[in-house]
Amino acid sequence: GAVVSQHPSRVICKSGTSVKIECRSLDFQATTMFWYRQFPKQSLMLMATSNEGSKATYEQGVEKDKFLINHASLTLSTLTVTSAHPEDSSFYICSARSGTSEWTAEQFFGPGTRLTVL
Amino acid sequence: AQSVTQPDIHITVSEGASLELRCNYSYGATPYLFWYVQSPGQGLQLLLKYFSGDTLVQGIKGFEAEFKRSQSSFNLRKPSVHWSDAAEYFCAVGRFKAAGNKLTFGGGTRVLVKP
């Protein structure tokens, strides 16, 4: 089946540093990748949608200069949290989708990355 | 705007008993509906999905869900729960094509299984 990986699975960083999270589709080409944020005991909130070779589309309230998304290839998207602060601590999950028809609209989720900013 | 409501934040069920998780949605068109399960510290695994056709959908791990348009519901059921079913369950509705293929998630229901 379709597998999506994320790296790293956990990261701890100091306030003010930047952190990059990778999301890879391992056995399919992802035309679209999504980045979600999940606070403890809460649901997933969509942060942005990225299509290969184009700029990401951010959801309302998400700072695009804070959360840089690059979708450089059909198998890799990266999320960089710039100048991280403790309030950025969260569980970040990516998903990937292949195809363009509604019948291939299923998203495959990565295992998530736990970010802790000290 | 679309929304998904999962009325139950927590459900505790005994092992071997039946389980039903409720999901209600608000959407202006025919919805695409999903149920996902998330184990602690993990990503999401798709249990089942409904796009069209038979309103009773079978999924993995013995789960099924029924789409009821008149009630705007897509409840998840399992006849006999196993201890390994303890997890967080999310219902989601999808918007496709022009809406950018986005998913909107409900708040989740945490299932605890008693021995």
CSV table of C-alpha atoms in Angstrom, one decimal:
chain,number,residue,atom,x,y,z
A,1,GLY,CA,0.0,0.0,0.0
A,2,ALA,CA,0.9,3.6,-0.1
A,3,VAL,CA,3.5,4.5,2.6
A,4,VAL,CA,4.4,8.0,3.8
A,5,SER,CA,7.4,8.6,6.1
A,6,GLN,CA,8.3,11.5,8.2
A,7,HIS,CA,11.7,12.5,9.5
A,8,PRO,CA,12.6,13.1,12.3
A,9,SER,CA,10.0,11.4,14.4
A,10,ARG,CA,10.9,13.5,17.4
A,11,VAL,CA,12.9,16.7,17.7
A,12,ILE,CA,13.8,19.0,20.6
A,13,CYS,CA,15.3,22.4,19.9
A,14,LYS,CA,16.1,25.6,21.6
A,15,SER,CA,13.9,28.7,21.2
A,16,GLY,CA,14.9,30.8,18.2
A,17,THR,CA,16.3,27.9,16.1
A,18,SER,CA,14.8,26.5,12.9
A,19,VAL,CA,13.6,23.0,12.4
A,20,LYS,CA,13.0,21.1,9.2
A,21,ILE,CA,10.6,18.2,8.9
A,22,GLU,CA,10.6,15.9,5.9
A,23,CYS,CA,7.7,14.1,4.5
A,24,ARG,CA,8.3,11.4,1.8
A,25,SER,CA,6.0,9.3,-0.2
A,26,LEU,CA,7.9,6.0,-0.5
A,27,ASP,CA,6.0,4.1,-3.2
A,28,PHE,CA,4.0,6.5,-5.1
A,29,GLN,CA,4.2,10.0,-6.6
A,30,ALA,CA,2.3,12.6,-4.5
A,31,THR,CA,0.8,15.3,-6.5
A,32,THR,CA,-0.4,17.0,-3.4
A,33,MET,CA,0.9,17.0,0.2
A,34,PHE,CA,-0.8,18.4,3.2
A,35,TRP,CA,0.6,19.5,6.5
A,36,TYR,CA,-1.4,19.3,9.7
A,37,ARG,CA,-0.8,20.3,13.3
A,38,GLN,CA,-2.3,18.5,16.2
A,39,PHE,CA,-2.3,19.8,19.8
A,40,PRO,CA,-2.5,17.3,22.7
A,41,LYS,CA,-5.8,15.5,22.8
A,42,GLN,CA,-7.2,17.6,20.0
A,43,SER,CA,-8.0,17.1,16.3
A,44,LEU,CA,-5.9,17.7,13.3
A,45,MET,CA,-5.8,21.2,11.9
A,46,LEU,CA,-4.8,21.7,8.3
A,47,MET,CA,-2.0,24.2,8.0
A,48,ALA,CA,-1.2,24.2,4.3
A,49,THR,CA,-1.6,22.3,1.0
A,50,SER,CA,1.4,22.0,-1.3
A,51,ASN,CA,1.5,20.9,-4.9
A,52,GLU,CA,4.8,19.9,-6.5
A,53,GLY,CA,6.5,22.8,-8.1
A,54,SER,CA,4.2,25.5,-6.9
A,55,LYS,CA,3.8,27.6,-3.8
A,56,ALA,CA,2.0,26.2,-0.9
A,57,THR,CA,-1.5,27.4,0.0
A,58,TYR,CA,-1.9,28.2,3.6
A,59,GLU,CA,-5.0,28.1,5.7
A,60,GLN,CA,-6.3,31.2,7.3
A,61,GLY,CA,-4.3,32.1,10.4
A,62,VAL,CA,-1.2,30.1,9.5
A,63,GLU,CA,1.9,32.3,9.1
A,64,LYS,CA,3.6,31.4,5.9
A,65,ASP,CA,6.8,33.1,6.9
A,66,LYS,CA,6.8,31.1,10.1
A,67,PHE,CA,6.0,27.7,8.5
A,68,LEU,CA,8.0,27.4,5.3
A,69,ILE,CA,6.8,24.6,3.0
A,70,ASN,CA,8.7,23.3,0.0
A,71,HIS,CA,7.4,20.6,-2.3
A,72,ALA,CA,10.5,20.1,-4.4
A,73,SER,CA,9.6,16.8,-6.0
A,74,LEU,CA,6.7,14.4,-6.3
A,75,THR,CA,8.0,12.4,-3.4
A,76,LEU,CA,9.3,15.0,-0.9
A,77,SER,CA,7.8,17.9,0.9
A,78,THR,CA,9.5,19.8,3.8
A,79,LEU,CA,8.1,21.9,6.5
A,80,THR,CA,10.5,24.3,8.2
A,81,VAL,CA,9.5,25.9,11.4
A,82,THR,CA,11.5,29.1,11.5
A,83,SER,CA,12.6,30.8,14.7
A,84,ALA,CA,10.7,28.3,16.8
A,85,HIS,CA,9.2,29.2,20.1
A,86,PRO,CA,7.6,27.1,22.8
A,87,GLU,CA,4.2,27.7,21.5
A,88,ASP,CA,5.2,26.0,18.3
A,89,SER,CA,5.6,22.7,20.2
A,90,SER,CA,3.2,20.3,18.7
A,91,PHE,CA,2.7,17.1,16.7
A,92,TYR,CA,3.1,17.8,13.0
A,93,ILE,CA,1.6,15.3,10.6
A,94,CYS,CA,1.9,15.2,6.8
A,95,SER,CA,-0.3,13.4,4.3
A,96,ALA,CA,0.1,12.7,0.6
A,97,ARG,CA,-2.3,12.2,-2.2
A,98,SER,CA,-1.8,10.8,-5.7
A,99,GLY,CA,-3.8,11.3,-8.8
A,100,THR,CA,-6.2,14.0,-9.7
A,101,SER,CA,-9.6,12.4,-9.9
A,102,GLU,CA,-12.0,12.2,-7.1
A,103,TRP,CA,-11.6,8.5,-6.9
A,104,THR,CA,-8.0,8.8,-6.0
A,105,ALA,CA,-8.6,11.5,-3.5
A,106,GLU,CA,-7.6,9.4,-0.4
A,107,GLN,CA,-4.8,10.9,1.7
A,108,PHE,CA,-2.1,8.7,3.2
A,109,PHE,CA,-0.7,9.9,6.5
A,110,GLY,CA,2.8,9.9,7.8
A,111,PRO,CA,3.5,8.8,11.4
A,112,GLY,CA,4.0,12.4,12.6
A,113,THR,CA,6.8,14.4,14.1
A,114,ARG,CA,6.8,15.5,17.7
A,115,LEU,CA,8.4,19.0,18.0
A,116,THR,CA,9.4,20.3,21.5
A,117,VAL,CA,10.8,23.8,21.7
A,118,LEU,CA,12.6,24.6,24.9
B,1,ALA,CA,-18.6,25.9,5.5
B,2,GLN,CA,-18.4,22.3,6.3
B,3,SER,CA,-18.0,20.9,9.7
B,4,VAL,CA,-17.8,17.5,11.5
B,5,THR,CA,-19.0,16.8,14.9
B,6,GLN,CA,-18.1,13.8,17.1
B,7,PRO,CA,-20.4,14.2,20.1
B,8,ASP,CA,-18.6,11.7,22.3
B,9,ILE,CA,-15.1,12.8,23.5
B,10,HIS,CA,-14.5,9.6,25.5
B,11,ILE,CA,-16.1,6.2,25.3
B,12,THR,CA,-15.3,3.3,27.6
B,13,VAL,CA,-16.3,-0.2,26.5
B,14,SER,CA,-15.6,-3.7,27.8
B,15,GLU,CA,-13.6,-6.1,25.7
B,16,GLY,CA,-16.0,-8.2,23.6
B,17,ALA,CA,-18.8,-5.6,23.7
B,18,SER,CA,-20.1,-3.7,20.7
B,19,LEU,CA,-18.9,-0.2,19.9
B,20,GLU,CA,-20.6,2.7,18.1
B,21,LEU,CA,-19.0,6.0,17.5
B,22,ARG,CA,-21.1,8.9,16.3
B,23,CYS,CA,-20.3,11.3,13.5
B,24,ASN,CA,-22.4,14.1,12.2
B,25,TYR,CA,-21.4,16.4,9.3
B,26,SER,CA,-22.6,19.6,7.8
B,27,TYR,CA,-21.8,19.9,4.1
B,28,GLY,CA,-23.7,21.5,1.2
B,29,ALA,CA,-23.1,18.7,-1.3
B,30,THR,CA,-22.7,15.0,-1.4
B,31,PRO,CA,-20.0,14.3,1.2
B,32,TYR,CA,-17.0,12.1,0.9
B,33,LEU,CA,-16.6,10.6,4.4
B,34,PHE,CA,-13.8,8.9,6.2
B,35,TRP,CA,-13.0,7.2,9.5
B,36,TYR,CA,-9.4,7.2,10.7
B,37,VAL,CA,-7.8,5.6,13.8
B,38,GLN,CA,-4.8,7.0,15.6
B,39,SER,CA,-2.8,5.1,18.1
B,40,PRO,CA,-0.8,7.1,20.7
B,41,GLY,CA,2.0,9.1,19.1
B,42,GLN,CA,1.2,7.7,15.7
B,43,GLY,CA,-0.2,9.0,12.4
B,44,LEU,CA,-3.6,8.2,11.1
B,45,GLN,CA,-4.7,4.9,9.5
B,46,LEU,CA,-7.7,4.8,7.3
B,47,LEU,CA,-10.4,2.4,8.5
B,48,LEU,CA,-13.0,3.0,5.8
B,49,LYS,CA,-14.4,5.5,3.4
B,50,TYR,CA,-17.6,6.4,1.7
B,51,PHE,CA,-17.8,8.0,-1.7
B,52,SER,CA,-21.0,6.7,-3.2
B,53,GLY,CA,-23.1,3.5,-3.6
B,54,ASP,CA,-24.0,1.2,-0.8
B,55,THR,CA,-24.5,3.2,2.3
B,56,LEU,CA,-23.1,0.4,4.6
B,57,VAL,CA,-19.4,0.4,4.2
B,58,GLN,CA,-17.1,-2.3,5.4
B,59,GLY,CA,-13.6,-1.4,6.6
B,60,ILE,CA,-10.5,-3.0,8.1
B,61,LYS,CA,-10.2,-4.5,11.5
B,62,GLY,CA,-13.9,-5.5,11.5
B,63,PHE,CA,-15.3,-2.0,11.4
B,64,GLU,CA,-18.2,-0.8,9.4
B,65,ALA,CA,-20.0,2.5,9.0
B,66,GLU,CA,-23.4,3.5,7.7
B,67,PHE,CA,-24.0,6.7,5.8
B,68,LYS,CA,-27.5,8.2,6.5
B,69,ARG,CA,-28.1,11.2,4.4
B,70,SER,CA,-31.4,12.1,6.2
B,71,GLN,CA,-29.5,12.3,9.5
B,72,SER,CA,-26.3,13.7,8.1
B,73,SER,CA,-24.5,10.9,10.0
B,74,PHE,CA,-21.7,8.4,9.4
B,75,ASN,CA,-21.5,6.3,12.5
B,76,LEU,CA,-18.8,3.7,13.0
B,77,ARG,CA,-19.5,0.4,14.5
B,78,LYS,CA,-17.8,-2.8,15.6
B,79,PRO,CA,-19.7,-5.8,16.9
B,80,SER,CA,-17.0,-7.0,19.3
B,81,VAL,CA,-14.2,-4.8,20.5
B,82,HIS,CA,-10.6,-6.1,21.1
B,83,TRP,CA,-8.2,-4.5,23.6
B,84,SER,CA,-6.1,-3.4,20.6
B,85,ASP,CA,-9.0,-1.1,19.5
B,86,ALA,CA,-8.2,1.3,22.2
B,87,ALA,CA,-7.2,4.5,20.3
B,88,GLU,CA,-8.4,7.8,19.1
B,89,TYR,CA,-10.9,7.8,16.2
B,90,PHE,CA,-11.5,10.6,13.8
B,91,CYS,CA,-14.3,11.2,11.4
B,92,ALA,CA,-13.5,13.4,8.4
B,93,VAL,CA,-15.4,14.9,5.5
B,94,GLY,CA,-13.6,15.6,2.2
B,95,ARG,CA,-14.0,18.4,-0.2
B,96,PHE,CA,-12.6,17.6,-3.6
B,97,LYS,CA,-12.0,19.0,-7.0
B,98,ALA,CA,-12.3,22.8,-6.8
B,99,ALA,CA,-12.1,22.8,-3.1
B,100,GLY,CA,-8.5,21.5,-3.1
B,101,ASN,CA,-9.1,18.0,-1.9
B,102,LYS,CA,-9.0,19.0,1.8
B,103,LEU,CA,-10.2,17.0,4.7
B,104,THR,CA,-12.0,18.5,7.7
B,105,PHE,CA,-11.7,16.4,10.8
B,106,GLY,CA,-14.0,16.0,13.8
B,107,GLY,CA,-12.7,16.5,17.3
B,108,GLY,CA,-12.1,12.8,17.8
B,109,THR,CA,-13.4,10.2,20.2
B,110,ARG,CA,-11.0,8.4,22.5
B,111,VAL,CA,-11.9,4.8,23.1
B,112,LEU,CA,-10.9,3.0,26.2
B,113,VAL,CA,-11.3,-0.8,26.4
B,114,LYS,CA,-11.8,-2.4,29.8
B,115,PRO,CA,-10.6,-6.0,30.2
